Coordinates of C-alpha atoms and ligand atoms in Angstrom, one line a residue:
X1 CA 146.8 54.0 35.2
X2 CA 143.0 53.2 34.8
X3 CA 143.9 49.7 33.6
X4 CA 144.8 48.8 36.7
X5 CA 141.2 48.7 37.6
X6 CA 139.5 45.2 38.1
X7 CA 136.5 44.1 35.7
X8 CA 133.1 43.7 36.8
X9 CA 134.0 39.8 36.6
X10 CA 136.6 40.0 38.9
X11 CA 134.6 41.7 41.4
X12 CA 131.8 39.2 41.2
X13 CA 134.3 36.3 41.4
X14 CA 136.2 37.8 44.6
X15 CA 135.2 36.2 47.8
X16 CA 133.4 40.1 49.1
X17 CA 131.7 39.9 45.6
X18 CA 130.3 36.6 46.3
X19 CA 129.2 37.3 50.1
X20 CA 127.7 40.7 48.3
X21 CA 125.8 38.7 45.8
X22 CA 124.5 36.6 48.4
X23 CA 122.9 39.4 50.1
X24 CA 121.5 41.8 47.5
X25 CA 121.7 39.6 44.2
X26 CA 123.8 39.1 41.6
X27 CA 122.5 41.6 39.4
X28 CA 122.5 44.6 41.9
X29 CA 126.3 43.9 42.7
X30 CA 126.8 43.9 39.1
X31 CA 125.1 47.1 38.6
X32 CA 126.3 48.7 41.8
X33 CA 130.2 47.4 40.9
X34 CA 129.7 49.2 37.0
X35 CA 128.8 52.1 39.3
X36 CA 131.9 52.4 41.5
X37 CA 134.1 51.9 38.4
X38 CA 132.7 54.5 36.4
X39 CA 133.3 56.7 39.5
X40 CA 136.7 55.6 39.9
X41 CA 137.4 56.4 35.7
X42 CA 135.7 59.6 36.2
X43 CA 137.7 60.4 39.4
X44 CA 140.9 61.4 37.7
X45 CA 139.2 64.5 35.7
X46 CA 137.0 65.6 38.9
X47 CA 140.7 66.5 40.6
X48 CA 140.5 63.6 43.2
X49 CA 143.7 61.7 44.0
X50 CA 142.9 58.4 43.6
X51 CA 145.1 55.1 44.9
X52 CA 143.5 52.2 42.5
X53 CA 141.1 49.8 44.7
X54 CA 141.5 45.6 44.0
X55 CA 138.9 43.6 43.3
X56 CA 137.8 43.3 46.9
X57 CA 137.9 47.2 47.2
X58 CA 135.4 47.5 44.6
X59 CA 133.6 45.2 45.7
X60 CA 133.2 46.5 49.3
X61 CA 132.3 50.1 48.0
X62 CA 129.5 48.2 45.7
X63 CA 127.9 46.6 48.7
X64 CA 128.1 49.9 50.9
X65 CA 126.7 51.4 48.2
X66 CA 123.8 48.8 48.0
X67 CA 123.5 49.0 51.9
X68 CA 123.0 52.8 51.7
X69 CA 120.0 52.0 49.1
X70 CA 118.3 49.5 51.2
X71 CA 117.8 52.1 53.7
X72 CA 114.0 52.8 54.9
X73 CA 113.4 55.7 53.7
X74 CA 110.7 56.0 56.2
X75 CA 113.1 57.0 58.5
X76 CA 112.1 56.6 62.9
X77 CA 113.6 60.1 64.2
X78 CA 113.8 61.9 67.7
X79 CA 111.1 64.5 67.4
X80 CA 112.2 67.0 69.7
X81 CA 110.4 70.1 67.9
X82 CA 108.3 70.6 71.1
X83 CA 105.2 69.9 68.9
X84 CA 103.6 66.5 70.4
X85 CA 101.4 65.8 67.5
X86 CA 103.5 66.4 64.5
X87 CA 101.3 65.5 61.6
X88 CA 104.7 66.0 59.4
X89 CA 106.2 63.2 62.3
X90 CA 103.5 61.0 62.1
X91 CA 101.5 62.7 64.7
X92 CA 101.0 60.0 67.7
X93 CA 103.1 57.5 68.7
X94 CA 101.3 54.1 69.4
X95 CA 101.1 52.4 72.6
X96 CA 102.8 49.3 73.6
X97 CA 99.3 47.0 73.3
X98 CA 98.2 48.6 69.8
X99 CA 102.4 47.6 68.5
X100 CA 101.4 44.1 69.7
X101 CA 98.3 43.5 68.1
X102 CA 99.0 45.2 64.9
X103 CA 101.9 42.8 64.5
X104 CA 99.7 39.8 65.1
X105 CA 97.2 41.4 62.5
X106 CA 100.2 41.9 59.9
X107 CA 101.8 38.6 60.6
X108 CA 98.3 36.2 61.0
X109 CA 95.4 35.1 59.5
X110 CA 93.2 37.0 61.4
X111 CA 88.8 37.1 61.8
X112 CA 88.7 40.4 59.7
X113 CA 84.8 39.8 58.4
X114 CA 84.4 36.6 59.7
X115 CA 82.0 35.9 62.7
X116 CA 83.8 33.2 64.6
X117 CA 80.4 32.4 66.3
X118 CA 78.4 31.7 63.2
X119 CA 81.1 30.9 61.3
X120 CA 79.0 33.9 58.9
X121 CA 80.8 36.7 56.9
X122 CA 80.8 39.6 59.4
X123 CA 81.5 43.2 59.5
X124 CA 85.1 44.6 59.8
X125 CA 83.9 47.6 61.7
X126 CA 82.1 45.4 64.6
X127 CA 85.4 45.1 66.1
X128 CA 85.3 48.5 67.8
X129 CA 82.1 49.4 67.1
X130 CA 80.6 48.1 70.6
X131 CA 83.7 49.8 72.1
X132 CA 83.7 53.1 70.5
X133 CA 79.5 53.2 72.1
X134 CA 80.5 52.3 75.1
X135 CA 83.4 54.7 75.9
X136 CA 81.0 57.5 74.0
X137 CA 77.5 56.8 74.8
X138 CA 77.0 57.0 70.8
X139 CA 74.1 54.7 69.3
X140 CA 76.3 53.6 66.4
X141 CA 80.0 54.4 65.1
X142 CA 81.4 53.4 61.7
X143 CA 85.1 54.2 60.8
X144 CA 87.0 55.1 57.8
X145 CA 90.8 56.2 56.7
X146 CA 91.1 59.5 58.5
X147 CA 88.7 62.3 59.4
X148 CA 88.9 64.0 56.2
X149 CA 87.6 60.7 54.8
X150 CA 84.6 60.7 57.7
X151 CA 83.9 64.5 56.7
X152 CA 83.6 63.3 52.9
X153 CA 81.6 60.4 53.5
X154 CA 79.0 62.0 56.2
X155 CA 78.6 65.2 54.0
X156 CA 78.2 63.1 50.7
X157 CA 75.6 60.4 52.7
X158 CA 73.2 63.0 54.2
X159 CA 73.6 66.1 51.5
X160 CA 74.4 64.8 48.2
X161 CA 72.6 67.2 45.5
X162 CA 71.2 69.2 48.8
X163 CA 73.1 72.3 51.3
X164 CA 75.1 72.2 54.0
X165 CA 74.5 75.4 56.2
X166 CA 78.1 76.4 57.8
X167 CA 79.0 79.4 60.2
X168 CA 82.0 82.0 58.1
X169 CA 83.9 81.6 61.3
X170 CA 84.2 78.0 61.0
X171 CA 85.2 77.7 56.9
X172 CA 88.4 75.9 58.4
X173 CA 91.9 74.9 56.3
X174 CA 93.5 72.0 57.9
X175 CA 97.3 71.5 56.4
X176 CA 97.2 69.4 53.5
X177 CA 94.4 71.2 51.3
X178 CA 91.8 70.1 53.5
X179 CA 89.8 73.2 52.9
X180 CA 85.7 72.7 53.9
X181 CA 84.6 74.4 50.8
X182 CA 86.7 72.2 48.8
X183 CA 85.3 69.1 50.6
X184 CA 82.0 69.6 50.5
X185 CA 82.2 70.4 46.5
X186 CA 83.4 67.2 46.5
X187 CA 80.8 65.7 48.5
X188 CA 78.3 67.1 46.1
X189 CA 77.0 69.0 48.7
X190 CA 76.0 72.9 48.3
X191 CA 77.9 75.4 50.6
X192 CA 75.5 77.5 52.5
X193 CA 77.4 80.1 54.4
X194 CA 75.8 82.0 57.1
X195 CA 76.8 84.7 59.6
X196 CA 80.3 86.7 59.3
X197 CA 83.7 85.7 60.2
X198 CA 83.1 86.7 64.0
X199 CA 79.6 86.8 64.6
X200 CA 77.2 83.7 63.5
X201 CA 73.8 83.8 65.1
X202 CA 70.7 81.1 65.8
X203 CA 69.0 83.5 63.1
X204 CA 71.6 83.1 60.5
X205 CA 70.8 79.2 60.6
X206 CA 67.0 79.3 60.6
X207 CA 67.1 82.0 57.9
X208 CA 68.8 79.2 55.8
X209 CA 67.2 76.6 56.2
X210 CA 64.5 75.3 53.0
X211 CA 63.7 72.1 51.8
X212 CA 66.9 72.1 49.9
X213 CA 68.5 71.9 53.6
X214 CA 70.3 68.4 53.9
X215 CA 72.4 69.0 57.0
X216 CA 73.6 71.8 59.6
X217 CA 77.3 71.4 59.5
X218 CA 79.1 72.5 63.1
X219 CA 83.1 72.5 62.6
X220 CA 85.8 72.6 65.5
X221 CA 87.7 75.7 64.8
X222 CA 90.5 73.2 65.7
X223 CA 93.9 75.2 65.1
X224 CA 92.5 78.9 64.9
X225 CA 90.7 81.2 67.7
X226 CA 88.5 83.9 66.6
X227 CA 88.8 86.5 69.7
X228 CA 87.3 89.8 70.9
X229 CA 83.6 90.6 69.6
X230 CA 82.5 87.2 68.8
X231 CA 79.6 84.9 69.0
X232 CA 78.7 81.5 67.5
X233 CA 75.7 79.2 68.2
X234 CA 76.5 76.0 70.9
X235 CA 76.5 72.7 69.3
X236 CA 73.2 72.1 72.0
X237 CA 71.7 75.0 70.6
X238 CA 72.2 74.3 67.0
X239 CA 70.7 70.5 67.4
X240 CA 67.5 71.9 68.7
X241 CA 67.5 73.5 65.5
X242 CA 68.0 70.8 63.2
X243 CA 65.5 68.7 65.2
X244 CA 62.6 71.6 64.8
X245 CA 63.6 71.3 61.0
X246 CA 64.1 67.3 60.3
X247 CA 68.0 67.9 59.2
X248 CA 71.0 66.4 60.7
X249 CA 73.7 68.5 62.5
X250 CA 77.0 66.9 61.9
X251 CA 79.7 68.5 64.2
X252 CA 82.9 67.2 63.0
X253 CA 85.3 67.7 66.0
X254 CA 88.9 66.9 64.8
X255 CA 90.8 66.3 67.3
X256 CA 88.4 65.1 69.1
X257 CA 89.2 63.8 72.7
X258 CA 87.7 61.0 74.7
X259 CA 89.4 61.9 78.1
X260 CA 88.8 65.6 80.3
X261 CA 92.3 67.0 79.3
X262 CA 92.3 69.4 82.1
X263 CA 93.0 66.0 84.6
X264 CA 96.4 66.5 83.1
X265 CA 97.1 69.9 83.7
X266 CA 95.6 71.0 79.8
X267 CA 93.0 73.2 78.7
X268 CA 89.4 71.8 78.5
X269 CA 88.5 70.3 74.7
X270 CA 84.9 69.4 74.1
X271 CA 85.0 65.4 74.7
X272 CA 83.6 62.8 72.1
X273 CA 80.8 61.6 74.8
X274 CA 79.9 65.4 75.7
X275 CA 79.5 66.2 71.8
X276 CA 77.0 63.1 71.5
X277 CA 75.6 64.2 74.6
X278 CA 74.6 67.6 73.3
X279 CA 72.5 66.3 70.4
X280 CA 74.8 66.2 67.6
X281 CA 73.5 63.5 65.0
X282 CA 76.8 63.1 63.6
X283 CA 80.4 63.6 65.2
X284 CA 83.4 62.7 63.7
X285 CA 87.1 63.0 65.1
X286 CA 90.7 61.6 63.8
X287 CA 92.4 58.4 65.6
X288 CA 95.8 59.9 65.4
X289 CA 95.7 63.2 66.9
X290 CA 94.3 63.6 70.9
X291 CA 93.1 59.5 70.8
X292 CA 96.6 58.3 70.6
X293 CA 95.9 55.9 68.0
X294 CA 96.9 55.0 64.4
X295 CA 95.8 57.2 61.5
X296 CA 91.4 56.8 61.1
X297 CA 88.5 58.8 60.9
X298 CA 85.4 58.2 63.3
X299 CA 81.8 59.0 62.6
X300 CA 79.5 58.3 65.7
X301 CA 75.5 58.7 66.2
X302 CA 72.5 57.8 65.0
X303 CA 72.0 54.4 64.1
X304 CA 69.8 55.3 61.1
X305 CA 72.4 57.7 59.5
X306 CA 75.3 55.3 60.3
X307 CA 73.6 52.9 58.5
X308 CA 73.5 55.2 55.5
X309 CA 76.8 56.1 55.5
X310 CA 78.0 52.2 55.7
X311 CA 76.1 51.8 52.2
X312 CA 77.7 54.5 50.8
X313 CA 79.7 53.3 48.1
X314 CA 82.4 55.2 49.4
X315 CA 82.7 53.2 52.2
X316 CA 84.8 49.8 50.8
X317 CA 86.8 52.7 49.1
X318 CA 87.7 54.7 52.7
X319 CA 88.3 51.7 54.6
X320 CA 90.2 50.8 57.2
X321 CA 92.9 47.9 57.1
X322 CA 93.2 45.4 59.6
X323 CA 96.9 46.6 60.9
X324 CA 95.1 49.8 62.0
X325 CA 91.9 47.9 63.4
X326 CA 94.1 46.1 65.3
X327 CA 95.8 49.0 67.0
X328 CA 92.7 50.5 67.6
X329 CA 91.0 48.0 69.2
X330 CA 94.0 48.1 71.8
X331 CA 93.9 51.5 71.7
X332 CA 90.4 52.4 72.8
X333 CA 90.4 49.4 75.3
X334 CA 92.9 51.2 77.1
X335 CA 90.5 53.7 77.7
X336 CA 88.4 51.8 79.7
X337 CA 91.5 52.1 82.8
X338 CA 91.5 55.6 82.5
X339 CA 94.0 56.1 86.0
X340 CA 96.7 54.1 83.6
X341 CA 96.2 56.0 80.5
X342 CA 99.5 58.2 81.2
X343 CA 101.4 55.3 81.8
X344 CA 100.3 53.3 78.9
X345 CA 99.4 55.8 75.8
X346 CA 102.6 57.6 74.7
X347 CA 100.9 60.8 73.8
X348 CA 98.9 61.5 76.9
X349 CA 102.4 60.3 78.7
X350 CA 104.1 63.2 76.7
X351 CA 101.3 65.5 77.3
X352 CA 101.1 64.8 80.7
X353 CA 104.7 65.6 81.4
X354 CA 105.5 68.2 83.9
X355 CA 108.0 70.6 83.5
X356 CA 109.6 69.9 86.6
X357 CA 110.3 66.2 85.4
X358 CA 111.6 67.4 81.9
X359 CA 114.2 69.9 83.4
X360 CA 115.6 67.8 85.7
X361 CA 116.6 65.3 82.5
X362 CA 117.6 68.6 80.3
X363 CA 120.2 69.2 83.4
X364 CA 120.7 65.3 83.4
X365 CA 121.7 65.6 79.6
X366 CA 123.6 69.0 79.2
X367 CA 126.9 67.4 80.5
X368 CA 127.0 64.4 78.2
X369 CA 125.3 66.3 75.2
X370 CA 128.2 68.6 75.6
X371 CA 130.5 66.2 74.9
X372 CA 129.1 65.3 71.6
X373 CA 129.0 68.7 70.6
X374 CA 131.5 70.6 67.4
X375 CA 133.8 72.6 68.7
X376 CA 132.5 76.3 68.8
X377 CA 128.9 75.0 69.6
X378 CA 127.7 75.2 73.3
X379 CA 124.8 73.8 75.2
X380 CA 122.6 74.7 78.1
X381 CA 119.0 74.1 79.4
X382 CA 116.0 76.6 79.3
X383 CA 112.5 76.8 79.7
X384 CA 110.2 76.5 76.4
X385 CA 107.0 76.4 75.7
X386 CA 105.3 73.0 73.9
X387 CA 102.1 72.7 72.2
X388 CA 100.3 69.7 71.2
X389 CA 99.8 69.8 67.9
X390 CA 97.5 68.9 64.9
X391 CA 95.1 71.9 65.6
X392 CA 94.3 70.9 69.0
X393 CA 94.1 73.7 71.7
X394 CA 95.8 75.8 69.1
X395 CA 96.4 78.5 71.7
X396 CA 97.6 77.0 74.8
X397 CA 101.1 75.8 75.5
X398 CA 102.3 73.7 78.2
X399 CA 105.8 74.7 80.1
X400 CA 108.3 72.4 79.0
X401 CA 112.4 72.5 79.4
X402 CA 114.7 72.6 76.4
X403 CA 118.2 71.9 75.7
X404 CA 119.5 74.9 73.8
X405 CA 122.6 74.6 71.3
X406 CA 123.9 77.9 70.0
X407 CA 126.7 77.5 67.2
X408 CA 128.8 81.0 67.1
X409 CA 129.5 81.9 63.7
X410 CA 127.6 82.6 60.3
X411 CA 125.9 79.7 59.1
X412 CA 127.5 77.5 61.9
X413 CA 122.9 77.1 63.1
X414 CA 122.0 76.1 60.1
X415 CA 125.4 74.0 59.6
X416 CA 124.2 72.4 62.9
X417 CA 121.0 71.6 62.1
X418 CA 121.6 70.2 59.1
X419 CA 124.2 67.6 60.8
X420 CA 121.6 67.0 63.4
X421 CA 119.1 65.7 60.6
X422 CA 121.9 64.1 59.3
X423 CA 122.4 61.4 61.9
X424 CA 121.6 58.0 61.6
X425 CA 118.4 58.6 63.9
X426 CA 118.0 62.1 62.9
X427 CA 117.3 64.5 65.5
X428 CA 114.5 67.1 64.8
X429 CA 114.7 70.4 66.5
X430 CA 113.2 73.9 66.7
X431 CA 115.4 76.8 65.5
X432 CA 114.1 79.5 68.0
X433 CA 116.3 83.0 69.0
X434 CA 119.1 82.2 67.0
X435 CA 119.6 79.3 68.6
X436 CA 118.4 75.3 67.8
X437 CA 116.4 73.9 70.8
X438 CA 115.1 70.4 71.5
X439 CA 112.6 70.6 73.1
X440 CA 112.8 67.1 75.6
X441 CA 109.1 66.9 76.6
X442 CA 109.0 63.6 73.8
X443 CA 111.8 62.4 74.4
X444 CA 112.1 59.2 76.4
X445 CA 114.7 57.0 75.6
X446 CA 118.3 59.0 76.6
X447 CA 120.2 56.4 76.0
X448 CA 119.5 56.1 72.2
X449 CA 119.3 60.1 72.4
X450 CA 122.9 60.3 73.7
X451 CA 124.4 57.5 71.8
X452 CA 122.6 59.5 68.6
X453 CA 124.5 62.6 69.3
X454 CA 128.1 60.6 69.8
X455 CA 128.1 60.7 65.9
X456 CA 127.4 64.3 65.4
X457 CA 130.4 65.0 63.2
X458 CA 133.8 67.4 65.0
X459 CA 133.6 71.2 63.6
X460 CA 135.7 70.8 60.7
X461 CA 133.5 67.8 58.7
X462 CA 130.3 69.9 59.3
X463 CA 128.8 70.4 55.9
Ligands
LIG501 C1 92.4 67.4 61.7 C2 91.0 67.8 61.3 C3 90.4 67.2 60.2 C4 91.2 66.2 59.3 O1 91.5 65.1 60.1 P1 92.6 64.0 59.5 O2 92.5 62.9 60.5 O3 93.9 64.8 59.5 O4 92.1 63.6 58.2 C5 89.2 67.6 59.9 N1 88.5 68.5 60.6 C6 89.0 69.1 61.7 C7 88.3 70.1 62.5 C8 90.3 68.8 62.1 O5 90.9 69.3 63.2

């Protein structure tokens, strides 16, 4: 029965062959149409009744085949976990203006280190170096890949072969291995720890210091909260220190925000400007997590030490592209309107929501997402709580509205969910209770939500 089976010739020669080889080359058809037919030959002993496809079949299945490969594989998805900065979802979304001018910078010949003045080589960083001072009131700024990057560079610049005095309570893990300790042994920078896990004293620092001293080291306990009998030493207080003993105080921030969150309803975060304000020499905070931005590390301050850290070798190794510089430089210019920022920078927008707004589309949706749903599975709204994400304000939750989808039956949740991340834009949830909730406070476009859903697949086809 097999013989009936075209050869790989006939399937290049058929007119789908042809319009495949167009499209993907001749050699991936031919590889993708050897494919099909050994799946067809094999078919018989694997059970499955098979009615013999032409030339044309073949080559149809070899080009959906080929279409399935050329996928992104950086897939976009609905991130509807409640979580606002998902660093697993590419923590923030970029705004409108940094999607424009990182296109130009991808798709142009653009003055990266070029002063168009002098018609000199210039500096890539000068870009949104004047800009990061002025929305900071920082002396100098240089910026790198991501924070971690800025944490390895600073530490490596001002205590190479020299200590870093640290508080026990702030010895932080970020996700990803990005353990202080581990960092600063790479650095090549000696780990002093002082104080305990709860208590760190202004004596635990000056006993420390010596000559050996290169730098106090102050780190935002950005996604844990030690609480009860507790006390650490203000970043204010700490750079009085340093300055009575000639060593820098770095205070790397994280998150690092340069807005007052609680104008949006959120918990106060130490800002970028009130960090530099209290005498840090040093700060450094990430691009993608409270700024809004594209993935980057800042390091802001004193002139002297920025200087340094620009002549690290390290530098040309951490730096950062001109896509990213591009979005930045739209990003932090939209700081400068800050009455519009909600309206412009997707994840203040999201952060901003109120949970009046984001119930009233839950109740908008639960009719239509109904409809889409498996038999068996049912759908109604409820209040959840959100958080924002990539250590910031680890503690504090913002009320948020949910639409909740419980599937009756063993295995029928995790059946679900799996079919959820299974769409073409997959759809990202929370499991939570026994049930799976999305979570709408990110979600903006309903349209694309609902028209996602229409393909979730009826009861019977769920995996
Ligand atoms: C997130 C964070 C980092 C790492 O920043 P990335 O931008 O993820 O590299 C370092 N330190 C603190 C305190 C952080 O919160």
């Amino acid at each position: 029965m097999l013989r009936g089976l075209p050869s790989v010739d006939r399937v290049l020669s058929d007119p789908v062959g042809m319009a495949a080889a167009q499209r993907f080359g001749r050699a991936a058809v031919t590889e993708a149409a050897r494919k099909v037919l050994a799946e067809l030959r094999s078919a018989p002993a694997a059970g499955m009744p098979v009615i013999l496809p032409d030339a044309a079949g073949v080559a149809e299945s070899a080009a959906q085949w080929l279409e399935a490969r050329d996928q992104p594989q950086l897939r976009p998805v609905f991130n509807l976990t409640g979580t606002v900065l998902h660093t697993n979802l590419g923590r923030a979304q970029l705004a409108e203006a940094a999607i424009e001018a990182a296109v130009t910078a991808m798709r142009e010949a653009v003055a990266l280190e070029f002063e168009l003045g002098t018609g000199r080589r210039g500096e890539r960083d000068d870009l949104v170096r004047s800009l990061l001072c002025e929305l900071t009131g920082a002396e100098d700024a240089t910026l790198v890949n991501n924070n971690a990057a800025a944490v390895l560079i600073a530490l490596n610049t001002l205590g190479a072969g020299r200590e870093a005095i640290v508080s026990r309570g702030e010895l932080i893990e970020i996700g990803g291995a990005f353990r202080m300790p581990d960092i600063m042994a790479r650095a090549g920078v000696a780990l002093v720890e002082v104080g305990t896990t709860n208590r760190t004293h202004s004596r635990d620092y000056r006993g420390a210091l010596r000559p050996e001293t290169g730098l106090i080291l102050k780190v935002h306990t950005s996604n844990y909260r030690i609480e009860g009998f507790t006390a650490e030493v203000a970043a204010p207080a700490l750079a009085v220190l340093a300055r009575e003993h000639g060593v820098p105080l770095l205070n790397d921030l994280g998150s690092g925000t340069l807005m007052d969150l609680s104008r949006y309803g959120l918990a106060r975060e130490p800002t970028v400007r009130e960090a530099i304000a209290e005498g840090a020499d040093l700060v450094t905070f990430s691009g993608d997590k409270l700024l809004g931005g594209p993935q980057a590390g800042f390091i802001l301050g004193r002139r002297d030490l920025i200087t340094a850290i620009n002549r690290n070798p390290m530098k040309r190794a951490l730096r950062v592209d001109k896509i990213r510089l591009a979005a930045l430089e739209a990003t932090l210019k939209l700081y400068r309107n800050p009455d519009r920022l909600t309206a412009r920078l997707p994840t203040l927008r999201m952060l901003a929501r109120s949970q009046a707004e984001i119930e009233a589309q839950a109740r908008r949706l639960v009719t239509a997402v109904a409809a889409c749903l498996p038999a068996g599975m049912t759908v109604d709204a409820v209040p959840c709580a959100s958080q924002i994400g990539s250590g910031a304000l680890p503690l504090n939750t913002m009320p948020s509205y949910a639409l909740r989808l419980t599937a009756h039956g063993g295995g029928a949740l995790e059946q679900l969910s799996a079919a959820l991340r299974a769409l073409p834009t997959p759809v990202i949830g929370r499991i939570r209770d026994g049930a799976m909730l999305l979570d709408l406070r990110c979600l903006s476009d309903e349209a694309r939500f609902l028209a996602a859903m229409a393909a979730l697949p009826a009861a019977h086809e769920l995996a």
